[in-house]
mmCIF file of C-alpha atoms in Angstrom:
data_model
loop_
_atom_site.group_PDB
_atom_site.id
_atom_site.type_symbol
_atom_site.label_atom_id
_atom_site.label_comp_id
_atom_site.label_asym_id
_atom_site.label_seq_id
_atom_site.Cartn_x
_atom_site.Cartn_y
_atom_site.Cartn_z
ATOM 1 C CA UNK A 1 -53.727 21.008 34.711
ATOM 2 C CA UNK A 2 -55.810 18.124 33.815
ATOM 3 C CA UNK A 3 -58.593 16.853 36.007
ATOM 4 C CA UNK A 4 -56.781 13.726 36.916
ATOM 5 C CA UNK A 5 -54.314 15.843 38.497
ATOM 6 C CA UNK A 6 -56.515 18.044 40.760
ATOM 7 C CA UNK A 7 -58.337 14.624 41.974
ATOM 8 C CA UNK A 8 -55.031 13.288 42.898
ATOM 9 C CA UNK A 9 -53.672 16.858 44.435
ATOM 10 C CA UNK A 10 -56.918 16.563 46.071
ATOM 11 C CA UNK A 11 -56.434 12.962 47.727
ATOM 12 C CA UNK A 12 -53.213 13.682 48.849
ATOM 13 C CA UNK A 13 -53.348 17.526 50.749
ATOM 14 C CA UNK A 14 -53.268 15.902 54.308
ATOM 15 C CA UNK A 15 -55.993 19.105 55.108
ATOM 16 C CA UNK A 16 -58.845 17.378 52.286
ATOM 17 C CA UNK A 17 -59.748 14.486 54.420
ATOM 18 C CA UNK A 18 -60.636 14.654 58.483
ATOM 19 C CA UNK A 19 -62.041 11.621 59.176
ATOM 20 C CA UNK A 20 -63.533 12.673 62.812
ATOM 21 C CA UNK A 21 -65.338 15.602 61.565
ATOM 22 C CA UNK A 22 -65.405 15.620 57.830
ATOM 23 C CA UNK A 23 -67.268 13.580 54.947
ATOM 24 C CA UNK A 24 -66.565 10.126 54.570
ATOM 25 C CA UNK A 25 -63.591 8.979 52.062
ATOM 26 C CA UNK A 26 -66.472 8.246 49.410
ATOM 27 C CA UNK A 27 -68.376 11.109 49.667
ATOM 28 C CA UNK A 28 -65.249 12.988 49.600
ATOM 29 C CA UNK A 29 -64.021 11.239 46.588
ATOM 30 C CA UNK A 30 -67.748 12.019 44.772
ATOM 31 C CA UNK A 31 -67.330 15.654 45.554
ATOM 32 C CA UNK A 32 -63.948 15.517 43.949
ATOM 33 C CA UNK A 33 -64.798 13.583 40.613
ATOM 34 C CA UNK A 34 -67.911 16.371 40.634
ATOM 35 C CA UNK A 35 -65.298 19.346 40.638
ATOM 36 C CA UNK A 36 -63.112 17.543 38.361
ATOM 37 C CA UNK A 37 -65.964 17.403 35.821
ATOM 38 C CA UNK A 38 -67.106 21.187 36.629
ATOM 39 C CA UNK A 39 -62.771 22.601 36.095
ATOM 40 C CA UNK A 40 -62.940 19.815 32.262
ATOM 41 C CA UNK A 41 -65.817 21.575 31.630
ATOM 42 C CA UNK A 42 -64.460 24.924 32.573
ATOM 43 C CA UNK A 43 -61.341 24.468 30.570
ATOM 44 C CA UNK A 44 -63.104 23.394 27.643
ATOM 45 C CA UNK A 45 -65.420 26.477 27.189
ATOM 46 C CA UNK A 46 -62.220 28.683 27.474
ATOM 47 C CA UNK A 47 -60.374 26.676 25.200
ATOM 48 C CA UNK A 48 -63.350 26.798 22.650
ATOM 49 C CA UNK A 49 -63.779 30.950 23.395
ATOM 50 C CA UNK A 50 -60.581 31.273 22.841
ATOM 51 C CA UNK A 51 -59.720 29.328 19.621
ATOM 52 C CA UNK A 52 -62.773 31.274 17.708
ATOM 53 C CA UNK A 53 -61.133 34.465 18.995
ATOM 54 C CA UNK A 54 -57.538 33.516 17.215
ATOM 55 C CA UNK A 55 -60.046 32.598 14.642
ATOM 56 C CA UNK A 56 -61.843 35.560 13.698
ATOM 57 C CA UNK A 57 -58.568 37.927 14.817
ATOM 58 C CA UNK A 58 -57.209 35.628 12.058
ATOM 59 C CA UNK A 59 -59.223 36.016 9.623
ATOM 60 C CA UNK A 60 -59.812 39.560 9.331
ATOM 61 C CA UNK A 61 -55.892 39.837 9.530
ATOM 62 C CA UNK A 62 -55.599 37.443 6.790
ATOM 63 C CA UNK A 63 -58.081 39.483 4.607
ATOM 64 C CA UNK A 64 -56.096 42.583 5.291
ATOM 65 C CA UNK A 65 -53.431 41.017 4.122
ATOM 66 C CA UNK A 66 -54.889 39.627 1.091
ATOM 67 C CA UNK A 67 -56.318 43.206 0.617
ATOM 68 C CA UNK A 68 -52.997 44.697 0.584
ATOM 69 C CA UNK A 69 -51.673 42.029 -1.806
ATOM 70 C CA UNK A 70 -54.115 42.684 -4.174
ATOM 71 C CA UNK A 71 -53.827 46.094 -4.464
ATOM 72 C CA UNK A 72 -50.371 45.854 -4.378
ATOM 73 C CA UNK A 73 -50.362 43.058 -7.729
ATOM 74 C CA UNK A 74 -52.871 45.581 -9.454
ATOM 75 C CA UNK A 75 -50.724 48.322 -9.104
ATOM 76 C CA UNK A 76 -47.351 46.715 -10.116
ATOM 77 C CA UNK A 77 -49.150 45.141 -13.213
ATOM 78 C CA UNK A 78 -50.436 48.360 -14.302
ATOM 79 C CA UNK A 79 -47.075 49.540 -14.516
ATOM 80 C CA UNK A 80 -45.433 46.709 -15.822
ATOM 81 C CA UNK A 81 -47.943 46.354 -18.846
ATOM 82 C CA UNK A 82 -49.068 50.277 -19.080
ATOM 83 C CA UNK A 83 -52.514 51.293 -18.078
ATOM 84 C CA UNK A 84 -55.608 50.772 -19.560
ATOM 85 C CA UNK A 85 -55.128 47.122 -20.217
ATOM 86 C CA UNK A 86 -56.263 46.269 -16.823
ATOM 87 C CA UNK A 87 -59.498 47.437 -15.572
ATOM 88 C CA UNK A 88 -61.475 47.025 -12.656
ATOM 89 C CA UNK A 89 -62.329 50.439 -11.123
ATOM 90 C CA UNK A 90 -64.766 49.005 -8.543
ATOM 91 C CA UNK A 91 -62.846 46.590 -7.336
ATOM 92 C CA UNK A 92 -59.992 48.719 -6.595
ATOM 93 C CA UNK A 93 -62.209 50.937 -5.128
ATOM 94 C CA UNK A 94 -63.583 48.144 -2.854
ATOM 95 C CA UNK A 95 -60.143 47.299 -1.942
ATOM 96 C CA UNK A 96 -58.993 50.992 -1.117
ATOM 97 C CA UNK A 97 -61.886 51.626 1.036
ATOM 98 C CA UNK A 98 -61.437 47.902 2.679
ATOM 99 C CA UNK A 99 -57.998 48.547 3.739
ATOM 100 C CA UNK A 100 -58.552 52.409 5.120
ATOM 101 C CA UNK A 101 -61.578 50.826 7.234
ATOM 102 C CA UNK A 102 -59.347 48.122 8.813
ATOM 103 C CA UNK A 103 -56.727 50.299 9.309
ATOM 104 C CA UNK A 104 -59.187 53.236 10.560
ATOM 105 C CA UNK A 105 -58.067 55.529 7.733
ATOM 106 C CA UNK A 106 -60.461 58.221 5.919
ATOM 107 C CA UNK A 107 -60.082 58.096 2.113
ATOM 108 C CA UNK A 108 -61.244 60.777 0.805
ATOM 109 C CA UNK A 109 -63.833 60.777 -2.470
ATOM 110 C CA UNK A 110 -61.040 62.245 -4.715
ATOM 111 C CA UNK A 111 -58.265 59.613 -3.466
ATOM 112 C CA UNK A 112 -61.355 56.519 -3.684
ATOM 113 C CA UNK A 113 -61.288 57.957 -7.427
ATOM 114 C CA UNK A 114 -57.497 57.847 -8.056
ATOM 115 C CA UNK A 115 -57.525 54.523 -6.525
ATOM 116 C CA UNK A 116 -59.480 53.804 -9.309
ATOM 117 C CA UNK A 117 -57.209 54.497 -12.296
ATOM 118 C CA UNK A 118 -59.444 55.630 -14.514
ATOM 119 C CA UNK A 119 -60.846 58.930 -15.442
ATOM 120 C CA UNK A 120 -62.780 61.241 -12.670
ATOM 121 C CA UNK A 121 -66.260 60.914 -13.851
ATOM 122 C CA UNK A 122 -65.749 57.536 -14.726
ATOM 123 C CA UNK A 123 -64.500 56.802 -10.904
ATOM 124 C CA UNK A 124 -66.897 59.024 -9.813
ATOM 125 C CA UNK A 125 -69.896 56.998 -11.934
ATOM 126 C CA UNK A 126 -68.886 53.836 -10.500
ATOM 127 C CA UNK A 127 -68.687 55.271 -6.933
ATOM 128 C CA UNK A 128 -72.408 56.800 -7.170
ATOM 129 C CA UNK A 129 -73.300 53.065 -8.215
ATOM 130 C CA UNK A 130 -72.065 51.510 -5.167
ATOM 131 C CA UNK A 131 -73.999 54.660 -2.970
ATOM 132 C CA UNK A 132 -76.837 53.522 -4.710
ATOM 133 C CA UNK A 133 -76.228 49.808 -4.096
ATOM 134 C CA UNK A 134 -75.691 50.283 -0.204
ATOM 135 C CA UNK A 135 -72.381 49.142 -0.663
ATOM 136 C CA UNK A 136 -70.279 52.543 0.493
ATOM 137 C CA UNK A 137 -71.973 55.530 1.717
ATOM 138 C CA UNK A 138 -70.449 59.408 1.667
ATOM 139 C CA UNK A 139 -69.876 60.952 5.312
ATOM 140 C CA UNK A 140 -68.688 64.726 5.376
ATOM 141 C CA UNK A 141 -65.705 65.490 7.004
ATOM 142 C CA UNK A 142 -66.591 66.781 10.451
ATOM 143 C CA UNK A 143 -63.386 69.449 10.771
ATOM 144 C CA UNK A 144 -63.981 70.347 7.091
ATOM 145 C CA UNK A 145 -67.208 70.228 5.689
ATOM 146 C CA UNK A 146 -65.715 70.695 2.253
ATOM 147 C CA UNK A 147 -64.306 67.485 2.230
ATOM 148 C CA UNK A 148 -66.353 64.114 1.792
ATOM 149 C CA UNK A 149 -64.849 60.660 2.880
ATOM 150 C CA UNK A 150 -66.128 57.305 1.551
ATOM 151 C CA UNK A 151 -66.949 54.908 3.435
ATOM 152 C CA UNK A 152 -67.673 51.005 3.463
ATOM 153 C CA UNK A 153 -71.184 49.448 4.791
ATOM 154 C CA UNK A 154 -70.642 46.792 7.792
ATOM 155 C CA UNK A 155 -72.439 44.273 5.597
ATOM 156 C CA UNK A 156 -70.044 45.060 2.653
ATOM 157 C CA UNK A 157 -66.969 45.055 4.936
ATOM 158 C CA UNK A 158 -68.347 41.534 6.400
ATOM 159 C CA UNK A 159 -68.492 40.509 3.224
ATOM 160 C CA UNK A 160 -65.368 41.329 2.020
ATOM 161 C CA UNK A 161 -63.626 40.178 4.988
ATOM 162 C CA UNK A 162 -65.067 36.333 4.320
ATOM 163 C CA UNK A 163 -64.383 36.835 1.090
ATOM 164 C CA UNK A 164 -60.350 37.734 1.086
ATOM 165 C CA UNK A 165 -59.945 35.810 4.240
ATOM 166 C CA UNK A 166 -61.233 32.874 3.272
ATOM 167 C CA UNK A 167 -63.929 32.385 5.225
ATOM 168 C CA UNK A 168 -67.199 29.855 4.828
ATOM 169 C CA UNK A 169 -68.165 30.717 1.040
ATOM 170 C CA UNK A 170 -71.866 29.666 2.114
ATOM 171 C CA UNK A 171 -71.670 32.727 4.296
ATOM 172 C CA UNK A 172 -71.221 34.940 1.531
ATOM 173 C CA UNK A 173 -74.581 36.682 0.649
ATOM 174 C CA UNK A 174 -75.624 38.884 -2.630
ATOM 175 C CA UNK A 175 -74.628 42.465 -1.469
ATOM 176 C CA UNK A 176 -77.927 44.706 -1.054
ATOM 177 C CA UNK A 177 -79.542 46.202 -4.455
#
């Protein structure tokens, strides 16, 4: 309902004007332009709330998706053209661990390594690097302390997030060294 409207709802309830004991017709009307301003204000602040929430919901969605697609196109390539042509064991990494953490999934060092698709100690090499970069960390298992998940930063999920859901590029920082 627009402002206009409550201003004329407002001149026209028989109850808003009492002209023995109530404010005059222009003080009355003053009072009325004053709420009309406070509900356009009003509106707009939810309207602005609310369209950065679709926003953000819609970008992390979108980089999900993305996330997903990639993988997915890495995967079917490999086996179209055979492995080892294609080769970038971090990234998949990256993209393994990004889709478990928006999903709330564990992944597991070993299955962070097959998502690599190259050998063990290579996958495991290239998953030390990233500890050591602050861009995943290890966590054990709590109902198995045998078992170690990996896990992605905040920053490096944050960053990620901008980067496959196209967010503001300028917003996209070196990850931490």
């Amino acid at each position: 309902m627009t402002a206009h409207a409550i201003a004329s709802i407002a001149f026209t309830t028989p109850q808003s004007y009492d002209p023995d004991s109530g404010p005059r017709s222009g003080e009355l009307a003053c009072e009325v332009q004053a709420l009309c301003a406070s509900v356009e204000l009003l509106r707009h602040s939810v309207e602005t709330a609310g369209r950065a929430a679709i926003e953000a919901q819609s970008i992390e969605q979108r980089a999900l998706k993305m996330a997903k697609q990639a993988l997915n196109v890495r995967q079917r390539r490999e086996r179209m053209f055979g492995p080892g042509l294609f080769s970038e064991p971090v990234w998949d990494i990256l993209l393994e661990l990004y889709i478990a953490r928006a999903e709330a999934a564990d992944v597991p060092v070993g299955n962070a390594c097959l998502a690599a698709s190259v050998p063990m100690t290579s996958a495991l090499r290239w998953c030390q690097l990233l500890q050591d970069r602050a861009v995943i960390y290890r966590e054990r298992d709590p109902k198995d302390g045998r078992r170690v998940f990996l896990r992605m930063t905040d920053e490096s999920f944050a960053k990620l997030t901008l980067l496959l859901g196209g967010g503001n590029p300028a917003d996209l920082l070196p990850l931490a060294e």
